[in-house]
Amino acid sequence: MGEILLEVATDVPFGHGVPAQLGISGDALNVAAAAAAAGARTALLAVLPDDDLGQAVAARIAELGISTDLLKFRPGQQGVYLVHCDPDGQREFSYARSGSVGSTLRPDDVDPAVFAAAGAVIAGGIACAISATSRAAVYRAAEVSRRFVFDPNYRPRLTSMEDATAAVLDLAPRAFLVTPSFPGETSALLGTSSPAEAAAKLRALGTANVAVTCGAEGIQLESGIDSAWIEAIPAPAVVDQTGAGDAFVGTLTARLVLGDGLPEAARYGAAAASLVVGGKGGTGFIPSFEQTRAHALGADTRGADPLEAPEGELSSHA
């Protein structure tokens, strides 16, 4: 659940007459696309404009293998972000989303029967930040879902550190899985100085499973069974890093629901994330599960299946 955004991307700084590529992205869509590609039956709760643009966005959602049954259509403006490379090659984002139709998501959009029946429900800090009603919808989802997954996805330009921290602390006790990033989110929102410390704090708050992403280093996992460290998987090619974290969360959650153990699911998530950066835009390249699994296996240097967890490591909680 969350907000869908229109993506306008250029390879050069913004300017009149600069060619651009139109895409459809946003954390909720990126997560849902990854979950669908990983083999889960996936639907997306989001609000779209009731016009031709909204129908085009819905068509892209369906094209990615995501059910459109939960989409809502209302009068309003579609949220947009523009992304380009500056003269030094760094990506820069500019958003036009204040008051967007996507931010009108509200608690009564959450169908308790649907959310309770779902194998997992994923929401993020961005959905909490874009409006009070959207935040209330996330809280409602956490109350009625069987397994609630929360990705803090802290954006300082979008919300205050105090509000983002409050969301994590409020939702952690209800969460099946929380996926903060180190060091940015763990330091700012949890006041911790290491991945293990962050995972332990979330577990103490009541979170069943924690996956702390540590960029190019790897992922720290923590559950009631044990702790584990999953090495990052190098990307074959890096074109655009947009959506990599979302791909990890979507793939990890899908594989947990489908019965994989936490280390195995996290390894698949890491593989999917390292493949996604080879495409342009949040959904420019969504690897199939066959591609993700082959990449996870191919990255192993031990000569054995890295997805076969040693005795004593984490097992599935799905």
PDB file of N, CA, C and O in Angstrom, residues 233 267 292-301 306:
ATOM      1  N   ILE A 233      25.266  -9.016  -2.616  1.00  0.00           N
ATOM      2  CA  ILE A 233      25.626  -9.648  -3.885  1.00  0.00           C
ATOM      3  C   ILE A 233      25.972  -8.546  -4.891  1.00  0.00           C
ATOM      4  O   ILE A 233      25.146  -7.673  -5.155  1.00  0.00           O
ATOM      5  N   ARG A 267      18.528 -13.667   1.087  1.00  0.00           N
ATOM      6  CA  ARG A 267      19.505 -13.867   0.009  1.00  0.00           C
ATOM      7  C   ARG A 267      18.856 -13.598  -1.342  1.00  0.00           C
ATOM      8  O   ARG A 267      19.431 -12.943  -2.210  1.00  0.00           O
ATOM      9  N   THR A 292      16.504 -14.128 -10.520  1.00  0.00           N
ATOM     10  CA  THR A 292      16.956 -13.814  -9.165  1.00  0.00           C
ATOM     11  C   THR A 292      17.619 -15.015  -8.515  1.00  0.00           C
ATOM     12  O   THR A 292      18.692 -14.907  -7.907  1.00  0.00           O
ATOM     13  N   ARG A 293      16.993 -16.165  -8.629  1.00  0.00           N
ATOM     14  CA  ARG A 293      17.553 -17.368  -7.998  1.00  0.00           C
ATOM     15  C   ARG A 293      18.897 -17.739  -8.632  1.00  0.00           C
ATOM     16  O   ARG A 293      19.854 -18.089  -7.926  1.00  0.00           O
ATOM     17  N   ALA A 294      18.973 -17.663  -9.963  1.00  0.00           N
ATOM     18  CA  ALA A 294      20.230 -17.979 -10.643  1.00  0.00           C
ATOM     19  C   ALA A 294      21.333 -17.021 -10.201  1.00  0.00           C
ATOM     20  O   ALA A 294      22.491 -17.427 -10.005  1.00  0.00           O
ATOM     21  N   HIS A 295      20.994 -15.746 -10.016  1.00  0.00           N
ATOM     22  CA  HIS A 295      21.982 -14.757  -9.591  1.00  0.00           C
ATOM     23  C   HIS A 295      22.433 -15.036  -8.163  1.00  0.00           C
ATOM     24  O   HIS A 295      23.627 -14.937  -7.844  1.00  0.00           O
ATOM     25  N   ALA A 296      21.488 -15.411  -7.295  1.00  0.00           N
ATOM     26  CA  ALA A 296      21.841 -15.742  -5.915  1.00  0.00           C
ATOM     27  C   ALA A 296      22.764 -16.945  -5.862  1.00  0.00           C
ATOM     28  O   ALA A 296      23.750 -16.962  -5.119  1.00  0.00           O
ATOM     29  N   LEU A 297      22.476 -17.951  -6.651  1.00  0.00           N
ATOM     30  CA  LEU A 297      23.303 -19.147  -6.684  1.00  0.00           C
ATOM     31  C   LEU A 297      24.666 -18.865  -7.309  1.00  0.00           C
ATOM     32  O   LEU A 297      25.694 -19.334  -6.832  1.00  0.00           O
ATOM     33  N   GLY A 298      24.655 -18.069  -8.374  1.00  0.00           N
ATOM     34  CA  GLY A 298      25.895 -17.763  -9.074  1.00  0.00           C
ATOM     35  C   GLY A 298      26.850 -16.917  -8.273  1.00  0.00           C
ATOM     36  O   GLY A 298      28.065 -16.954  -8.487  1.00  0.00           O
ATOM     37  N   ALA A 299      26.313 -16.152  -7.302  1.00  0.00           N
ATOM     38  CA  ALA A 299      27.167 -15.289  -6.490  1.00  0.00           C
ATOM     39  C   ALA A 299      27.875 -16.055  -5.384  1.00  0.00           C
ATOM     40  O   ALA A 299      28.795 -15.540  -4.753  1.00  0.00           O
ATOM     41  N   ASP A 300      27.454 -17.288  -5.135  1.00  0.00           N
ATOM     42  CA  ASP A 300      28.065 -18.077  -4.067  1.00  0.00           C
ATOM     43  C   ASP A 300      29.498 -18.465  -4.435  1.00  0.00           C
ATOM     44  O   ASP A 300      29.783 -18.866  -5.551  1.00  0.00           O
ATOM     45  N   THR A 301      30.396 -18.348  -3.494  1.00  0.00           N
ATOM     46  CA  THR A 301      31.809 -18.689  -3.750  1.00  0.00           C
ATOM     47  C   THR A 301      32.251 -19.907  -2.954  1.00  0.00           C
ATOM     48  O   THR A 301      33.419 -20.263  -2.954  1.00  0.00           O
ATOM     49  N   PRO A 306      24.096 -21.566  -1.281  1.00  0.00           N
ATOM     50  CA  PRO A 306      24.106 -20.599  -0.188  1.00  0.00           C
ATOM     51  C   PRO A 306      22.748 -20.464   0.459  1.00  0.00           C
ATOM     52  O   PRO A 306      22.607 -19.836   1.497  1.00  0.00           O
TER      53      PRO A 306
END
